[in-house]
Amino acid sequence: MARLSETIGLSLSACHRRVKILESEGKITHYAARLNRRSVGLEIQVFIEAKLTSQRKHDIEAFETAIAEMPEVLECHLISGEFDYLLRVAARDTEGYEKLYRERLTLIPSVAQMKTLLCLSTVKEFRGFHLPDTLA
């Protein structure tokens, strides 16, 4: 809190009060530590485009429930376009990803097609939302 206070030029008590307001309004939803993926043994990152067999409620719910139970899936987004979902996965190595793919992802009954995109390098990682000055 002291570092934030110093960075934005507010007193410690004023900064603390504003953070508490943002938390109570639901604008700050949680806090997290950002780990270095490779330093914890997750050498590869892949993106997966998934297409479902249909857009029926049951198929969507089955897919989303299965994905929610897979800690290897870091993110899952419902998207527009040729595929229905975009997933981000981290794995120890290609064998680890293949195991997830063969033993878990392909067993989700509502999945019709998947396309794997191997991340070669990350140019820019998510570091938080950019808020234009008018919103700050």
PDB file of N, CA and C in Angstrom, residues 10-101:
ATOM      1  N   LEU A  10      -0.632   9.933  -3.313  1.00  0.00           N
ATOM      2  CA  LEU A  10      -1.653  10.124  -2.279  1.00  0.00           C
ATOM      3  C   LEU A  10      -1.079   9.714  -0.929  1.00  0.00           C
ATOM      4  N   SER A  11      -1.654  10.238   0.130  1.00  0.00           N
ATOM      5  CA  SER A  11      -1.229   9.806   1.458  1.00  0.00           C
ATOM      6  C   SER A  11      -1.598   8.335   1.622  1.00  0.00           C
ATOM      7  N   LEU A  12      -0.929   7.680   2.529  1.00  0.00           N
ATOM      8  CA  LEU A  12      -1.172   6.263   2.783  1.00  0.00           C
ATOM      9  C   LEU A  12      -2.631   6.019   3.174  1.00  0.00           C
ATOM     10  N   SER A  13      -3.182   6.850   4.046  1.00  0.00           N
ATOM     11  CA  SER A  13      -4.567   6.645   4.486  1.00  0.00           C
ATOM     12  C   SER A  13      -5.560   6.890   3.345  1.00  0.00           C
ATOM     13  N   ALA A  14      -5.322   7.910   2.524  1.00  0.00           N
ATOM     14  CA  ALA A  14      -6.218   8.184   1.392  1.00  0.00           C
ATOM     15  C   ALA A  14      -6.154   7.056   0.364  1.00  0.00           C
ATOM     16  N   CYS A  15      -4.957   6.549   0.127  1.00  0.00           N
ATOM     17  CA  CYS A  15      -4.765   5.439  -0.810  1.00  0.00           C
ATOM     18  C   CYS A  15      -5.487   4.199  -0.293  1.00  0.00           C
ATOM     19  N   HIS A  16      -5.313   3.886   0.968  1.00  0.00           N
ATOM     20  CA  HIS A  16      -5.963   2.726   1.577  1.00  0.00           C
ATOM     21  C   HIS A  16      -7.480   2.846   1.477  1.00  0.00           C
ATOM     22  N   ARG A  17      -8.017   4.021   1.756  1.00  0.00           N
ATOM     23  CA  ARG A  17      -9.462   4.256   1.683  1.00  0.00           C
ATOM     24  C   ARG A  17      -9.979   4.037   0.258  1.00  0.00           C
ATOM     25  N   ARG A  18      -9.258   4.558  -0.736  1.00  0.00           N
ATOM     26  CA  ARG A  18      -9.698   4.400  -2.136  1.00  0.00           C
ATOM     27  C   ARG A  18      -9.646   2.938  -2.585  1.00  0.00           C
ATOM     28  N   VAL A  19      -8.618   2.220  -2.166  1.00  0.00           N
ATOM     29  CA  VAL A  19      -8.532   0.791  -2.509  1.00  0.00           C
ATOM     30  C   VAL A  19      -9.707   0.045  -1.892  1.00  0.00           C
ATOM     31  N   LYS A  20     -10.045   0.336  -0.648  1.00  0.00           N
ATOM     32  CA  LYS A  20     -11.184  -0.319   0.016  1.00  0.00           C
ATOM     33  C   LYS A  20     -12.483  -0.013  -0.720  1.00  0.00           C
ATOM     34  N   ILE A  21     -12.639   1.199  -1.211  1.00  0.00           N
ATOM     35  CA  ILE A  21     -13.834   1.565  -1.995  1.00  0.00           C
ATOM     36  C   ILE A  21     -13.878   0.750  -3.288  1.00  0.00           C
ATOM     37  N   LEU A  22     -12.748   0.667  -3.991  1.00  0.00           N
ATOM     38  CA  LEU A  22     -12.690  -0.114  -5.234  1.00  0.00           C
ATOM     39  C   LEU A  22     -13.013  -1.583  -4.980  1.00  0.00           C
ATOM     40  N   GLU A  23     -12.552  -2.120  -3.866  1.00  0.00           N
ATOM     41  CA  GLU A  23     -12.868  -3.508  -3.508  1.00  0.00           C
ATOM     42  C   GLU A  23     -14.364  -3.656  -3.236  1.00  0.00           C
ATOM     43  N   SER A  24     -14.942  -2.740  -2.472  1.00  0.00           N
ATOM     44  CA  SER A  24     -16.369  -2.845  -2.125  1.00  0.00           C
ATOM     45  C   SER A  24     -17.271  -2.654  -3.341  1.00  0.00           C
ATOM     46  N   GLU A  25     -16.812  -1.895  -4.329  1.00  0.00           N
ATOM     47  CA  GLU A  25     -17.586  -1.696  -5.570  1.00  0.00           C
ATOM     48  C   GLU A  25     -17.399  -2.841  -6.555  1.00  0.00           C
ATOM     49  N   GLY A  26     -16.531  -3.784  -6.230  1.00  0.00           N
ATOM     50  CA  GLY A  26     -16.287  -4.923  -7.115  1.00  0.00           C
ATOM     51  C   GLY A  26     -15.343  -4.608  -8.261  1.00  0.00           C
ATOM     52  N   LYS A  27     -14.681  -3.459  -8.238  1.00  0.00           N
ATOM     53  CA  LYS A  27     -13.732  -3.118  -9.304  1.00  0.00           C
ATOM     54  C   LYS A  27     -12.404  -3.837  -9.096  1.00  0.00           C
ATOM     55  N   ILE A  28     -12.037  -4.087  -7.857  1.00  0.00           N
ATOM     56  CA  ILE A  28     -10.911  -4.971  -7.536  1.00  0.00           C
ATOM     57  C   ILE A  28     -11.549  -6.248  -7.009  1.00  0.00           C
ATOM     58  N   THR A  29     -11.348  -7.337  -7.747  1.00  0.00           N
ATOM     59  CA  THR A  29     -12.025  -8.590  -7.386  1.00  0.00           C
ATOM     60  C   THR A  29     -11.140  -9.578  -6.644  1.00  0.00           C
ATOM     61  N   HIS A  30      -9.824  -9.505  -6.854  1.00  0.00           N
ATOM     62  CA  HIS A  30      -8.906 -10.394  -6.145  1.00  0.00           C
ATOM     63  C   HIS A  30      -7.474  -9.922  -6.350  1.00  0.00           C
ATOM     64  N   TYR A  31      -6.585 -10.519  -5.599  1.00  0.00           N
ATOM     65  CA  TYR A  31      -5.160 -10.233  -5.716  1.00  0.00           C
ATOM     66  C   TYR A  31      -4.461 -11.539  -6.062  1.00  0.00           C
ATOM     67  N   ALA A  32      -3.373 -11.426  -6.809  1.00  0.00           N
ATOM     68  CA  ALA A  32      -2.652 -12.627  -7.216  1.00  0.00           C
ATOM     69  C   ALA A  32      -1.175 -12.321  -7.378  1.00  0.00           C
ATOM     70  N   ALA A  33      -0.362 -13.345  -7.220  1.00  0.00           N
ATOM     71  CA  ALA A  33       1.063 -13.238  -7.513  1.00  0.00           C
ATOM     72  C   ALA A  33       1.273 -13.721  -8.944  1.00  0.00           C
ATOM     73  N   ARG A  34       2.123 -13.058  -9.674  1.00  0.00           N
ATOM     74  CA  ARG A  34       2.416 -13.452 -11.047  1.00  0.00           C
ATOM     75  C   ARG A  34       3.686 -14.286 -11.039  1.00  0.00           C
ATOM     76  N   LEU A  35       3.561 -15.574 -11.366  1.00  0.00           N
ATOM     77  CA  LEU A  35       4.707 -16.491 -11.361  1.00  0.00           C
ATOM     78  C   LEU A  35       5.349 -16.532 -12.746  1.00  0.00           C
ATOM     79  N   ASN A  36       6.634 -16.785 -12.762  1.00  0.00           N
ATOM     80  CA  ASN A  36       7.332 -17.012 -14.008  1.00  0.00           C
ATOM     81  C   ASN A  36       7.020 -18.452 -14.424  1.00  0.00           C
ATOM     82  N   ARG A  37       6.321 -18.607 -15.535  1.00  0.00           N
ATOM     83  CA  ARG A  37       5.860 -19.921 -15.988  1.00  0.00           C
ATOM     84  C   ARG A  37       6.997 -20.929 -16.078  1.00  0.00           C
ATOM     85  N   ARG A  38       8.079 -20.551 -16.688  1.00  0.00           N
ATOM     86  CA  ARG A  38       9.197 -21.488 -16.869  1.00  0.00           C
ATOM     87  C   ARG A  38       9.878 -21.847 -15.553  1.00  0.00           C
ATOM     88  N   SER A  39       9.939 -20.900 -14.628  1.00  0.00           N
ATOM     89  CA  SER A  39      10.621 -21.185 -13.364  1.00  0.00           C
ATOM     90  C   SER A  39       9.853 -22.189 -12.512  1.00  0.00           C
ATOM     91  N   VAL A  40       8.577 -22.393 -12.809  1.00  0.00           N
ATOM     92  CA  VAL A  40       7.801 -23.400 -12.082  1.00  0.00           C
ATOM     93  C   VAL A  40       7.595 -24.659 -12.930  1.00  0.00           C
ATOM     94  N   GLY A  41       8.379 -24.787 -14.005  1.00  0.00           N
ATOM     95  CA  GLY A  41       8.388 -26.023 -14.785  1.00  0.00           C
ATOM     96  C   GLY A  41       7.370 -26.124 -15.898  1.00  0.00           C
ATOM     97  N   LEU A  42       6.733 -25.026 -16.264  1.00  0.00           N
ATOM     98  CA  LEU A  42       5.767 -25.053 -17.362  1.00  0.00           C
ATOM     99  C   LEU A  42       6.446 -24.466 -18.604  1.00  0.00           C
ATOM    100  N   GLU A  43       7.066 -25.341 -19.373  1.00  0.00           N
ATOM    101  CA  GLU A  43       7.914 -24.923 -20.488  1.00  0.00           C
ATOM    102  C   GLU A  43       7.158 -24.473 -21.727  1.00  0.00           C
ATOM    103  N   ILE A  44       5.973 -25.036 -21.961  1.00  0.00           N
ATOM    104  CA  ILE A  44       5.269 -24.662 -23.188  1.00  0.00           C
ATOM    105  C   ILE A  44       3.913 -24.050 -22.880  1.00  0.00           C
ATOM    106  N   GLN A  45       3.509 -23.215 -23.819  1.00  0.00           N
ATOM    107  CA  GLN A  45       2.197 -22.585 -23.749  1.00  0.00           C
ATOM    108  C   GLN A  45       1.538 -22.777 -25.109  1.00  0.00           C
ATOM    109  N   VAL A  46       0.297 -23.212 -25.089  1.00  0.00           N
ATOM    110  CA  VAL A  46      -0.428 -23.398 -26.347  1.00  0.00           C
ATOM    111  C   VAL A  46      -1.788 -22.715 -26.259  1.00  0.00           C
ATOM    112  N   PHE A  47      -2.278 -22.365 -27.416  1.00  0.00           N
ATOM    113  CA  PHE A  47      -3.631 -21.856 -27.548  1.00  0.00           C
ATOM    114  C   PHE A  47      -4.414 -22.897 -28.329  1.00  0.00           C
ATOM    115  N   ILE A  48      -5.631 -23.112 -27.945  1.00  0.00           N
ATOM    116  CA  ILE A  48      -6.455 -24.131 -28.598  1.00  0.00           C
ATOM    117  C   ILE A  48      -7.761 -23.477 -29.029  1.00  0.00           C
ATOM    118  N   GLU A  49      -8.076 -23.650 -30.282  1.00  0.00           N
ATOM    119  CA  GLU A  49      -9.385 -23.231 -30.776  1.00  0.00           C
ATOM    120  C   GLU A  49     -10.268 -24.472 -30.742  1.00  0.00           C
ATOM    121  N   ALA A  50     -11.421 -24.351 -30.127  1.00  0.00           N
ATOM    122  CA  ALA A  50     -12.334 -25.493 -30.007  1.00  0.00           C
ATOM    123  C   ALA A  50     -13.675 -25.157 -30.641  1.00  0.00           C
ATOM    124  N   LYS A  51     -14.179 -26.113 -31.407  1.00  0.00           N
ATOM    125  CA  LYS A  51     -15.501 -25.979 -32.036  1.00  0.00           C
ATOM    126  C   LYS A  51     -16.398 -27.046 -31.446  1.00  0.00           C
ATOM    127  N   LEU A  52     -17.598 -26.656 -31.056  1.00  0.00           N
ATOM    128  CA  LEU A  52     -18.535 -27.607 -30.474  1.00  0.00           C
ATOM    129  C   LEU A  52     -19.405 -28.243 -31.540  1.00  0.00           C
ATOM    130  N   THR A  53     -20.018 -29.372 -31.159  1.00  0.00           N
ATOM    131  CA  THR A  53     -20.901 -30.074 -32.089  1.00  0.00           C
ATOM    132  C   THR A  53     -22.167 -29.281 -32.373  1.00  0.00           C
ATOM    133  N   SER A  54     -22.586 -28.470 -31.393  1.00  0.00           N
ATOM    134  CA  SER A  54     -23.772 -27.630 -31.590  1.00  0.00           C
ATOM    135  C   SER A  54     -23.726 -26.473 -30.602  1.00  0.00           C
ATOM    136  N   GLN A  55     -24.644 -25.565 -30.755  1.00  0.00           N
ATOM    137  CA  GLN A  55     -24.754 -24.418 -29.853  1.00  0.00           C
ATOM    138  C   GLN A  55     -25.871 -24.630 -28.824  1.00  0.00           C
ATOM    139  N   ARG A  56     -26.318 -25.882 -28.700  1.00  0.00           N
ATOM    140  CA  ARG A  56     -27.364 -26.176 -27.718  1.00  0.00           C
ATOM    141  C   ARG A  56     -26.833 -25.934 -26.310  1.00  0.00           C
ATOM    142  N   LYS A  57     -27.716 -25.518 -25.445  1.00  0.00           N
ATOM    143  CA  LYS A  57     -27.363 -25.200 -24.071  1.00  0.00           C
ATOM    144  C   LYS A  57     -26.629 -26.359 -23.398  1.00  0.00           C
ATOM    145  N   HIS A  58     -27.113 -27.564 -23.605  1.00  0.00           N
ATOM    146  CA  HIS A  58     -26.500 -28.737 -22.987  1.00  0.00           C
ATOM    147  C   HIS A  58     -25.042 -28.909 -23.428  1.00  0.00           C
ATOM    148  N   ASP A  59     -24.762 -28.740 -24.712  1.00  0.00           N
ATOM    149  CA  ASP A  59     -23.397 -28.904 -25.225  1.00  0.00           C
ATOM    150  C   ASP A  59     -22.470 -27.815 -24.693  1.00  0.00           C
ATOM    151  N   ILE A  60     -22.969 -26.588 -24.645  1.00  0.00           N
ATOM    152  CA  ILE A  60     -22.175 -25.472 -24.117  1.00  0.00           C
ATOM    153  C   ILE A  60     -21.859 -25.715 -22.643  1.00  0.00           C
ATOM    154  N   GLU A  61     -22.862 -26.080 -21.863  1.00  0.00           N
ATOM    155  CA  GLU A  61     -22.658 -26.317 -20.436  1.00  0.00           C
ATOM    156  C   GLU A  61     -21.712 -27.488 -20.176  1.00  0.00           C
ATOM    157  N   ALA A  62     -21.837 -28.544 -20.972  1.00  0.00           N
ATOM    158  CA  ALA A  62     -20.957 -29.704 -20.808  1.00  0.00           C
ATOM    159  C   ALA A  62     -19.501 -29.322 -21.055  1.00  0.00           C
ATOM    160  N   PHE A  63     -19.268 -28.545 -22.103  1.00  0.00           N
ATOM    161  CA  PHE A  63     -17.917 -28.110 -22.422  1.00  0.00           C
ATOM    162  C   PHE A  63     -17.363 -27.209 -21.322  1.00  0.00           C
ATOM    163  N   GLU A  64     -18.129 -26.205 -20.938  1.00  0.00           N
ATOM    164  CA  GLU A  64     -17.657 -25.243 -19.949  1.00  0.00           C
ATOM    165  C   GLU A  64     -17.413 -25.895 -18.584  1.00  0.00           C
ATOM    166  N   THR A  65     -18.239 -26.852 -18.214  1.00  0.00           N
ATOM    167  CA  THR A  65     -18.049 -27.571 -16.950  1.00  0.00           C
ATOM    168  C   THR A  65     -16.767 -28.395 -16.993  1.00  0.00           C
ATOM    169  N   ALA A  66     -16.541 -29.088 -18.097  1.00  0.00           N
ATOM    170  CA  ALA A  66     -15.331 -29.905 -18.233  1.00  0.00           C
ATOM    171  C   ALA A  66     -14.078 -29.032 -18.192  1.00  0.00           C
ATOM    172  N   ILE A  67     -14.095 -27.913 -18.883  1.00  0.00           N
ATOM    173  CA  ILE A  67     -12.935 -27.021 -18.924  1.00  0.00           C
ATOM    174  C   ILE A  67     -12.671 -26.413 -17.551  1.00  0.00           C
ATOM    175  N   ALA A  68     -13.710 -26.048 -16.836  1.00  0.00           N
ATOM    176  CA  ALA A  68     -13.560 -25.446 -15.509  1.00  0.00           C
ATOM    177  C   ALA A  68     -12.847 -26.387 -14.537  1.00  0.00           C
ATOM    178  N   GLU A  69     -12.920 -27.688 -14.785  1.00  0.00           N
ATOM    179  CA  GLU A  69     -12.293 -28.682 -13.907  1.00  0.00           C
ATOM    180  C   GLU A  69     -10.857 -29.011 -14.292  1.00  0.00           C
ATOM    181  N   MET A  70     -10.316 -28.332 -15.297  1.00  0.00           N
ATOM    182  CA  MET A  70      -8.949 -28.603 -15.765  1.00  0.00           C
ATOM    183  C   MET A  70      -8.033 -27.458 -15.371  1.00  0.00           C
ATOM    184  N   PRO A  71      -7.224 -27.654 -14.329  1.00  0.00           N
ATOM    185  CA  PRO A  71      -6.348 -26.561 -13.900  1.00  0.00           C
ATOM    186  C   PRO A  71      -5.285 -26.177 -14.933  1.00  0.00           C
ATOM    187  N   GLU A  72      -4.984 -27.068 -15.864  1.00  0.00           N
ATOM    188  CA  GLU A  72      -4.000 -26.759 -16.901  1.00  0.00           C
ATOM    189  C   GLU A  72      -4.514 -25.684 -17.866  1.00  0.00           C
ATOM    190  N   VAL A  73      -5.838 -25.574 -17.955  1.00  0.00           N
ATOM    191  CA  VAL A  73      -6.437 -24.554 -18.817  1.00  0.00           C
ATOM    192  C   VAL A  73      -6.436 -23.249 -18.028  1.00  0.00           C
ATOM    193  N   LEU A  74      -5.596 -22.323 -18.456  1.00  0.00           N
ATOM    194  CA  LEU A  74      -5.427 -21.057 -17.746  1.00  0.00           C
ATOM    195  C   LEU A  74      -6.544 -20.077 -18.059  1.00  0.00           C
ATOM    196  N   GLU A  75      -7.006 -20.102 -19.281  1.00  0.00           N
ATOM    197  CA  GLU A  75      -8.080 -19.210 -19.713  1.00  0.00           C
ATOM    198  C   GLU A  75      -8.948 -19.934 -20.722  1.00  0.00           C
ATOM    199  N   CYS A  76     -10.214 -19.548 -20.758  1.00  0.00           N
ATOM    200  CA  CYS A  76     -11.141 -20.073 -21.759  1.00  0.00           C
ATOM    201  C   CYS A  76     -12.096 -18.941 -22.114  1.00  0.00           C
ATOM    202  N   HIS A  77     -12.164 -18.618 -23.392  1.00  0.00           N
ATOM    203  CA  HIS A  77     -13.000 -17.515 -23.863  1.00  0.00           C
ATOM    204  C   HIS A  77     -13.980 -18.000 -24.920  1.00  0.00           C
ATOM    205  N   LEU A  78     -15.245 -17.651 -24.774  1.00  0.00           N
ATOM    206  CA  LEU A  78     -16.240 -17.865 -25.820  1.00  0.00           C
ATOM    207  C   LEU A  78     -15.979 -16.787 -26.860  1.00  0.00           C
ATOM    208  N   ILE A  79     -15.779 -17.187 -28.110  1.00  0.00           N
ATOM    209  CA  ILE A  79     -15.386 -16.231 -29.149  1.00  0.00           C
ATOM    210  C   ILE A  79     -16.331 -16.310 -30.348  1.00  0.00           C
ATOM    211  N   SER A  80     -16.248 -15.326 -31.200  1.00  0.00           N
ATOM    212  CA  SER A  80     -16.996 -15.361 -32.457  1.00  0.00           C
ATOM    213  C   SER A  80     -16.051 -15.849 -33.546  1.00  0.00           C
ATOM    214  N   GLY A  81     -16.607 -16.263 -34.657  1.00  0.00           N
ATOM    215  CA  GLY A  81     -15.777 -16.721 -35.765  1.00  0.00           C
ATOM    216  C   GLY A  81     -15.961 -18.207 -36.032  1.00  0.00           C
ATOM    217  N   GLU A  82     -14.968 -18.789 -36.682  1.00  0.00           N
ATOM    218  CA  GLU A  82     -15.041 -20.185 -37.098  1.00  0.00           C
ATOM    219  C   GLU A  82     -15.092 -21.146 -35.908  1.00  0.00           C
ATOM    220  N   PHE A  83     -14.381 -20.831 -34.837  1.00  0.00           N
ATOM    221  CA  PHE A  83     -14.365 -21.674 -33.641  1.00  0.00           C
ATOM    222  C   PHE A  83     -15.210 -21.032 -32.552  1.00  0.00           C
ATOM    223  N   ASP A  84     -15.593 -21.826 -31.571  1.00  0.00           N
ATOM    224  CA  ASP A  84     -16.463 -21.343 -30.498  1.00  0.00           C
ATOM    225  C   ASP A  84     -15.694 -20.849 -29.284  1.00  0.00           C
ATOM    226  N   TYR A  85     -14.549 -21.471 -28.986  1.00  0.00           N
ATOM    227  CA  TYR A  85     -13.787 -21.132 -27.784  1.00  0.00           C
ATOM    228  C   TYR A  85     -12.315 -21.003 -28.108  1.00  0.00           C
ATOM    229  N   LEU A  86     -11.632 -20.158 -27.343  1.00  0.00           N
ATOM    230  CA  LEU A  86     -10.188 -20.051 -27.390  1.00  0.00           C
ATOM    231  C   LEU A  86      -9.679 -20.335 -25.984  1.00  0.00           C
ATOM    232  N   LEU A  87      -8.776 -21.313 -25.874  1.00  0.00           N
ATOM    233  CA  LEU A  87      -8.221 -21.717 -24.584  1.00  0.00           C
ATOM    234  C   LEU A  87      -6.731 -21.420 -24.566  1.00  0.00           C
ATOM    235  N   ARG A  88      -6.220 -21.121 -23.383  1.00  0.00           N
ATOM    236  CA  ARG A  88      -4.776 -20.975 -23.181  1.00  0.00           C
ATOM    237  C   ARG A  88      -4.365 -22.018 -22.158  1.00  0.00           C
ATOM    238  N   VAL A  89      -3.352 -22.794 -22.498  1.00  0.00           N
ATOM    239  CA  VAL A  89      -2.904 -23.915 -21.674  1.00  0.00           C
ATOM    240  C   VAL A  89      -1.401 -23.809 -21.468  1.00  0.00           C
ATOM    241  N   ALA A  90      -0.949 -24.138 -20.261  1.00  0.00           N
ATOM    242  CA  ALA A  90       0.483 -24.255 -19.988  1.00  0.00           C
ATOM    243  C   ALA A  90       0.754 -25.699 -19.593  1.00  0.00           C
ATOM    244  N   ALA A  91       1.882 -26.227 -20.066  1.00  0.00           N
ATOM    245  CA  ALA A  91       2.247 -27.615 -19.760  1.00  0.00           C
ATOM    246  C   ALA A  91       3.752 -27.715 -19.556  1.00  0.00           C
ATOM    247  N   ARG A  92       4.151 -28.792 -18.871  1.00  0.00           N
ATOM    248  CA  ARG A  92       5.586 -29.003 -18.616  1.00  0.00           C
ATOM    249  C   ARG A  92       6.361 -29.176 -19.918  1.00  0.00           C
ATOM    250  N   ASP A  93       5.776 -29.918 -20.852  1.00  0.00           N
ATOM    251  CA  ASP A  93       6.452 -30.194 -22.116  1.00  0.00           C
ATOM    252  C   ASP A  93       5.410 -30.683 -23.111  1.00  0.00           C
ATOM    253  N   THR A  94       5.862 -31.038 -24.325  1.00  0.00           N
ATOM    254  CA  THR A  94       4.906 -31.486 -25.342  1.00  0.00           C
ATOM    255  C   THR A  94       4.211 -32.776 -24.935  1.00  0.00           C
ATOM    256  N   GLU A  95       4.924 -33.639 -24.227  1.00  0.00           N
ATOM    257  CA  GLU A  95       4.294 -34.883 -23.765  1.00  0.00           C
ATOM    258  C   GLU A  95       3.172 -34.580 -22.765  1.00  0.00           C
ATOM    259  N   GLY A  96       3.416 -33.637 -21.897  1.00  0.00           N
ATOM    260  CA  GLY A  96       2.387 -33.241 -20.931  1.00  0.00           C
ATOM    261  C   GLY A  96       1.168 -32.657 -21.617  1.00  0.00           C
ATOM    262  N   TYR A  97       1.414 -31.836 -22.646  1.00  0.00           N
ATOM    263  CA  TYR A  97       0.284 -31.283 -23.391  1.00  0.00           C
ATOM    264  C   TYR A  97      -0.444 -32.383 -24.149  1.00  0.00           C
ATOM    265  N   GLU A  98       0.301 -33.289 -24.760  1.00  0.00           N
ATOM    266  CA  GLU A  98      -0.333 -34.380 -25.513  1.00  0.00           C
ATOM    267  C   GLU A  98      -1.221 -35.226 -24.595  1.00  0.00           C
ATOM    268  N   LYS A  99      -0.753 -35.469 -23.391  1.00  0.00           N
ATOM    269  CA  LYS A  99      -1.553 -36.242 -22.432  1.00  0.00           C
ATOM    270  C   LYS A  99      -2.861 -35.520 -22.106  1.00  0.00           C
ATOM    271  N   LEU A 100      -2.783 -34.224 -21.848  1.00  0.00           N
ATOM    272  CA  LEU A 100      -4.001 -33.437 -21.601  1.00  0.00           C
ATOM    273  C   LEU A 100      -4.927 -33.494 -22.807  1.00  0.00           C
ATOM    274  N   TYR A 101      -4.351 -33.325 -23.973  1.00  0.00           N
ATOM    275  CA  TYR A 101      -5.132 -33.324 -25.210  1.00  0.00           C
ATOM    276  C   TYR A 101      -5.826 -34.672 -25.425  1.00  0.00           C
TER     277      TYR A 101
END
